[in-house]
Amino acid sequence: MSQVLQQLLEELANGKLRVIDLTQPLSPQTPLLPLPPQFNNTPAFKIWELSHYDERGPAWYWNGFETGEHTGTHFDAPIHWVSGKDLPDNSVDRIPPRKFVGPACVIDISADAAVDANYLLTPDRIRQWEEKHGRIPAGAWVLLRTDWSKRKDPKEYINAKENGPHTPGLAQATSALLAKERDVLGVGVETVGTDAGQAFTFDPPFPNHYLMHGSGKFGLASLCNLDQLPPTGAVVIAAPLKIVGGSGSPLRVIAITP
Ligand code: MN
């Protein structure tokens, strides 16, 4: 066996390495991204019982379920956005599985987001972070810690006012920097989508989706427990369902961390 894999198993067994669950529970109560009413919205998660050790199946329990691809903690593939529609390997079933494993760079803007729900991560903040922790490597997940997942009331989590949702995200120039100059795997966030709540008013609308997916990069939305990760040194495993032609999927995201 590879020494590295042997050591990985040993350190998982003796607790030197921990597995952190970055995934929110998936249920009919899972909060959904609200799009303006002229657009189709993602359906809520639906689950129904097929049998429960009863006459419908005496020795087994199982359910059926129905979900949107972008419901709950989920993966965004490049084909999700018009800017990525013609890229190779752009749907979840065709992404090379090598890309489902990568190092995490965790950028903490929770203090800013607590003061300003519309706070946007600036390129300057990226550079400040890099001065302290080193350059964001190619193939990294950039995880935006906002502590937004600690908002347990769905109303506070979505934070919708008359003029749409108010949640933190990335400035357009930051998405461009990460996609084009850092060659990241993608951006992961604690909010319901990888763009800021007000990003439907930006030009182009939803610039993080536009720039990331147009550059073949991915997204992770509705993450949690980012406060349990170090700024660098954790590895993220995020493998979406192999939906043929799929634009994304709910998934279990885990991080292995010292
Ligand atoms: Mn999505």
Tab-separated table of C-alpha atoms and ligand atoms in Angstrom:
chain	number	residue	atom	x	y	z
A	1	MET	CA	0.000	0.000	0.000
A	2	SER	CA	1.136	3.558	-0.648
A	3	GLN	CA	2.862	5.016	2.413
A	4	VAL	CA	0.792	8.164	2.172
A	5	LEU	CA	-2.493	6.235	2.177
A	6	GLN	CA	-1.248	4.012	5.007
A	7	GLN	CA	-0.402	7.092	7.055
A	8	LEU	CA	-3.745	8.694	6.172
A	9	LEU	CA	-5.599	5.683	7.576
A	10	GLU	CA	-3.406	5.590	10.707
A	11	GLU	CA	-3.886	9.265	11.437
A	12	LEU	CA	-7.640	9.025	10.840
A	13	ALA	CA	-7.739	6.067	13.239
A	14	ASN	CA	-5.655	7.731	15.978
A	15	GLY	CA	-7.402	11.094	15.665
A	16	LYS	CA	-4.425	13.123	14.414
A	17	LEU	CA	-6.596	13.815	11.386
A	18	ARG	CA	-10.292	14.602	11.752
A	19	VAL	CA	-13.151	14.411	9.272
A	20	ILE	CA	-15.371	17.505	9.381
A	21	ASP	CA	-18.835	17.420	7.836
A	22	LEU	CA	-19.394	20.595	5.792
A	23	THR	CA	-22.942	19.530	4.829
A	24	GLN	CA	-26.342	20.867	5.952
A	25	PRO	CA	-29.194	18.413	6.662
A	26	LEU	CA	-31.348	17.790	3.574
A	27	SER	CA	-35.097	17.783	4.264
A	28	PRO	CA	-38.320	19.443	3.062
A	29	GLN	CA	-37.384	22.311	5.451
A	30	THR	CA	-34.047	23.007	3.707
A	31	PRO	CA	-33.992	26.713	2.706
A	32	LEU	CA	-34.074	27.467	-1.035
A	33	LEU	CA	-32.565	30.186	-3.203
A	34	PRO	CA	-35.366	32.650	-4.014
A	35	LEU	CA	-35.236	33.838	-7.649
A	36	PRO	CA	-37.422	36.707	-8.879
A	37	PRO	CA	-40.944	35.328	-9.635
A	38	GLN	CA	-40.637	35.563	-13.456
A	39	PHE	CA	-38.095	32.695	-13.301
A	40	ASN	CA	-38.539	29.015	-12.442
A	41	ASN	CA	-37.401	28.340	-8.897
A	42	THR	CA	-35.724	25.227	-7.550
A	43	PRO	CA	-38.147	22.755	-5.927
A	44	ALA	CA	-37.894	21.871	-2.262
A	45	PHE	CA	-36.564	18.456	-1.288
A	46	LYS	CA	-39.412	15.894	-1.226
A	47	ILE	CA	-39.257	12.483	0.445
A	48	TRP	CA	-41.824	9.693	0.742
A	49	GLU	CA	-41.768	6.351	2.401
A	50	LEU	CA	-41.826	3.221	0.222
A	51	SER	CA	-41.915	0.728	3.095
A	52	HIS	CA	-41.047	0.617	6.786
A	53	TYR	CA	-40.766	-3.101	7.760
A	54	ASP	CA	-44.468	-3.416	6.990
A	55	GLU	CA	-46.779	-5.012	4.414
A	56	ARG	CA	-45.243	-2.773	1.724
A	57	GLY	CA	-41.865	-4.384	2.424
A	58	PRO	CA	-41.752	-6.576	5.538
A	59	ALA	CA	-37.970	-6.651	6.108
A	60	TRP	CA	-36.875	-3.273	4.797
A	61	TYR	CA	-37.175	0.501	5.135
A	62	TRP	CA	-36.592	2.841	2.207
A	63	ASN	CA	-37.764	6.113	0.703
A	64	GLY	CA	-38.148	7.787	-2.625
A	65	PHE	CA	-37.060	11.382	-3.013
A	66	GLU	CA	-37.276	14.262	-5.439
A	67	THR	CA	-35.053	17.312	-5.430
A	68	GLY	CA	-33.706	20.165	-7.476
A	69	GLU	CA	-30.073	19.873	-8.486
A	70	HIS	CA	-29.432	23.088	-6.566
A	71	THR	CA	-31.313	22.299	-3.346
A	72	GLY	CA	-29.467	22.254	-0.021
A	73	THR	CA	-25.704	21.746	0.208
A	74	HIS	CA	-24.894	21.293	-3.464
A	75	PHE	CA	-22.284	21.389	-6.222
A	76	ASP	CA	-22.454	23.797	-9.203
A	77	ALA	CA	-20.933	22.516	-12.471
A	78	PRO	CA	-19.760	24.829	-15.286
A	79	ILE	CA	-22.756	23.877	-17.494
A	80	HIS	CA	-24.999	25.497	-14.833
A	81	TRP	CA	-24.220	28.907	-16.344
A	82	VAL	CA	-24.603	30.174	-19.908
A	83	SER	CA	-20.945	31.253	-19.826
A	84	GLY	CA	-19.881	27.607	-19.320
A	85	LYS	CA	-22.370	25.943	-21.647
A	86	ASP	CA	-19.878	25.012	-24.378
A	87	LEU	CA	-16.909	24.011	-22.196
A	88	PRO	CA	-15.627	20.408	-22.280
A	89	ASP	CA	-16.469	18.110	-19.330
A	90	ASN	CA	-18.895	20.731	-18.032
A	91	SER	CA	-21.650	18.543	-16.512
A	92	VAL	CA	-21.395	16.627	-13.225
A	93	ASP	CA	-21.149	13.215	-14.935
A	94	ARG	CA	-18.209	14.298	-17.100
A	95	ILE	CA	-16.041	16.201	-14.594
A	96	PRO	CA	-12.819	14.192	-14.068
A	97	PRO	CA	-13.049	12.683	-10.548
A	98	ARG	CA	-9.551	13.955	-9.749
A	99	LYS	CA	-11.222	17.342	-9.342
A	100	PHE	CA	-13.399	16.104	-6.503
A	101	VAL	CA	-10.434	16.308	-4.099
A	102	GLY	CA	-8.503	19.489	-3.369
A	103	PRO	CA	-6.910	21.638	-0.668
A	104	ALA	CA	-9.004	24.236	1.154
A	105	CYS	CA	-8.128	27.910	1.562
A	106	VAL	CA	-10.533	29.316	4.155
A	107	ILE	CA	-11.039	33.073	4.121
A	108	ASP	CA	-12.853	34.395	7.174
A	109	ILE	CA	-15.080	37.416	6.569
A	110	SER	CA	-17.529	36.543	9.355
A	111	ALA	CA	-16.836	39.756	11.300
A	112	ASP	CA	-17.513	41.892	8.204
A	113	ALA	CA	-20.649	39.919	7.294
A	114	ALA	CA	-21.984	40.376	10.840
A	115	VAL	CA	-21.815	44.166	10.393
A	116	ASP	CA	-22.831	44.317	6.712
A	117	ALA	CA	-25.029	41.514	5.326
A	118	ASN	CA	-24.098	42.631	1.798
A	119	TYR	CA	-20.334	42.505	2.429
A	120	LEU	CA	-18.325	41.478	-0.660
A	121	LEU	CA	-14.870	39.861	-0.481
A	122	THR	CA	-12.424	42.192	-2.245
A	123	PRO	CA	-9.223	41.325	-4.153
A	124	ASP	CA	-7.343	43.285	-1.451
A	125	ARG	CA	-8.597	40.862	1.185
A	126	ILE	CA	-7.336	37.957	-0.955
A	127	ARG	CA	-3.890	39.583	-1.111
A	128	GLN	CA	-3.877	40.230	2.657
A	129	TRP	CA	-4.807	36.595	3.245
A	130	GLU	CA	-2.030	35.445	0.892
A	131	GLU	CA	0.584	37.579	2.688
A	132	LYS	CA	-0.224	35.635	5.847
A	133	HIS	CA	-0.926	32.142	4.522
A	134	GLY	CA	0.789	31.948	1.129
A	135	ARG	CA	-0.475	32.099	-2.412
A	136	ILE	CA	-3.735	30.253	-3.116
A	137	PRO	CA	-2.556	27.173	-5.049
A	138	ALA	CA	-4.031	26.047	-8.358
A	139	GLY	CA	-6.684	23.395	-7.780
A	140	ALA	CA	-7.746	24.745	-4.354
A	141	TRP	CA	-11.236	25.277	-3.067
A	142	VAL	CA	-11.587	28.820	-1.737
A	143	LEU	CA	-14.076	28.578	1.129
A	144	LEU	CA	-15.714	31.782	2.257
A	145	ARG	CA	-16.390	31.667	5.978
A	146	THR	CA	-19.227	34.028	6.847
A	147	ASP	CA	-20.828	32.105	9.754
A	148	TRP	CA	-24.049	32.448	7.732
A	149	SER	CA	-24.801	28.755	8.356
A	150	LYS	CA	-25.232	29.593	12.055
A	151	ARG	CA	-28.467	31.409	11.134
A	152	LYS	CA	-30.856	28.547	11.956
A	153	ASP	CA	-34.071	30.493	11.201
A	154	PRO	CA	-34.598	30.107	7.400
A	155	LYS	CA	-35.903	33.701	7.263
A	156	GLU	CA	-32.686	35.052	8.737
A	157	TYR	CA	-30.651	32.695	6.578
A	158	ILE	CA	-32.216	33.891	3.302
A	159	ASN	CA	-32.550	37.433	4.734
A	160	ALA	CA	-35.016	38.603	2.062
A	161	LYS	CA	-36.302	42.203	2.087
A	162	GLU	CA	-38.663	43.870	-0.421
A	163	ASN	CA	-35.675	44.345	-2.749
A	164	GLY	CA	-34.435	40.768	-2.611
A	165	PRO	CA	-32.086	38.750	-0.410
A	166	HIS	CA	-29.189	40.326	1.493
A	167	THR	CA	-26.310	37.913	2.005
A	168	PRO	CA	-22.519	38.264	1.664
A	169	GLY	CA	-20.443	37.097	-1.287
A	170	LEU	CA	-17.577	37.996	-3.609
A	171	ALA	CA	-16.878	41.179	-5.535
A	172	GLN	CA	-16.750	40.600	-9.286
A	173	ALA	CA	-13.003	41.397	-9.424
A	174	THR	CA	-12.391	38.761	-6.740
A	175	SER	CA	-14.146	36.049	-8.749
A	176	ALA	CA	-12.098	37.081	-11.804
A	177	LEU	CA	-8.845	36.964	-9.801
A	178	LEU	CA	-9.576	33.513	-8.360
A	179	ALA	CA	-10.771	32.002	-11.645
A	180	LYS	CA	-8.192	33.454	-14.010
A	181	GLU	CA	-5.066	34.237	-11.959
A	182	ARG	CA	-5.263	31.508	-9.286
A	183	ASP	CA	-6.859	28.686	-11.284
A	184	VAL	CA	-8.879	27.503	-8.258
A	185	LEU	CA	-11.236	24.516	-8.355
A	186	GLY	CA	-13.992	26.854	-7.303
A	187	VAL	CA	-15.561	28.808	-4.478
A	188	GLY	CA	-17.547	27.357	-1.585
A	189	VAL	CA	-19.898	29.440	0.554
A	190	GLU	CA	-22.180	29.108	3.571
A	191	THR	CA	-25.001	31.039	1.910
A	192	VAL	CA	-27.708	29.514	-0.301
A	193	GLY	CA	-25.843	30.357	-3.542
A	194	THR	CA	-22.283	31.265	-4.539
A	195	ASP	CA	-23.230	34.845	-5.424
A	196	ALA	CA	-24.142	37.587	-2.968
A	197	GLY	CA	-27.849	38.032	-2.234
A	198	GLN	CA	-28.051	41.246	-4.258
A	199	ALA	CA	-26.008	39.860	-7.192
A	200	PHE	CA	-29.080	39.709	-9.433
A	201	THR	CA	-28.725	43.519	-9.641
A	202	PHE	CA	-25.010	43.374	-10.589
A	203	ASP	CA	-23.627	43.671	-14.134
A	204	PRO	CA	-23.404	40.946	-15.333
A	205	PRO	CA	-26.007	39.484	-12.986
A	206	PHE	CA	-24.594	36.780	-10.689
A	207	PRO	CA	-20.975	37.607	-11.638
A	208	ASN	CA	-19.429	34.842	-9.532
A	209	HIS	CA	-21.449	32.223	-11.420
A	210	TYR	CA	-20.688	33.961	-14.722
A	211	LEU	CA	-16.922	34.167	-14.174
A	212	MET	CA	-16.327	30.895	-12.336
A	213	HIS	CA	-18.399	28.664	-14.597
A	214	GLY	CA	-17.209	30.514	-17.716
A	215	SER	CA	-13.680	29.531	-16.644
A	216	GLY	CA	-14.640	25.886	-16.028
A	217	LYS	CA	-14.673	26.305	-12.238
A	218	PHE	CA	-17.135	24.885	-9.733
A	219	GLY	CA	-19.240	26.077	-6.829
A	220	LEU	CA	-20.307	24.714	-3.449
A	221	ALA	CA	-23.285	26.319	-1.715
A	222	SER	CA	-24.919	25.985	1.727
A	223	LEU	CA	-21.782	24.675	3.443
A	224	CYS	CA	-21.389	24.688	7.242
A	225	ASN	CA	-18.714	24.112	9.892
A	226	LEU	CA	-16.180	26.257	8.027
A	227	ASP	CA	-15.291	27.659	11.481
A	228	GLN	CA	-13.772	24.238	12.275
A	229	LEU	CA	-11.235	24.456	9.444
A	230	PRO	CA	-7.782	26.079	9.561
A	231	PRO	CA	-6.985	28.769	6.945
A	232	THR	CA	-4.867	26.178	5.090
A	233	GLY	CA	-4.033	22.519	5.632
A	234	ALA	CA	-7.432	20.843	5.167
A	235	VAL	CA	-8.428	18.738	2.155
A	236	VAL	CA	-11.972	18.892	0.770
A	237	ILE	CA	-13.735	15.926	-0.803
A	238	ALA	CA	-16.774	17.033	-2.805
A	239	ALA	CA	-18.111	14.516	-5.340
A	240	PRO	CA	-21.511	15.302	-6.895
A	241	LEU	CA	-23.973	12.619	-8.048
A	242	LYS	CA	-23.276	11.334	-11.548
A	243	ILE	CA	-26.460	12.806	-13.055
A	244	VAL	CA	-26.158	12.483	-16.842
A	245	GLY	CA	-25.939	16.008	-18.213
A	246	GLY	CA	-26.552	17.376	-14.698
A	247	SER	CA	-25.810	21.021	-13.834
A	248	GLY	CA	-25.131	20.224	-10.193
A	249	SER	CA	-26.338	18.010	-7.394
A	250	PRO	CA	-26.861	17.824	-3.665
A	251	LEU	CA	-23.860	16.093	-2.100
A	252	ARG	CA	-22.054	15.289	1.123
A	253	VAL	CA	-19.003	17.548	1.456
A	254	ILE	CA	-16.324	16.504	3.942
A	255	ALA	CA	-12.969	17.948	4.900
A	256	ILE	CA	-9.979	16.074	6.315
A	257	THR	CA	-8.118	18.344	8.679
A	258	PRO	CA	-5.265	18.138	11.221
B	1	MN	MN	-26.286	26.217	-7.429
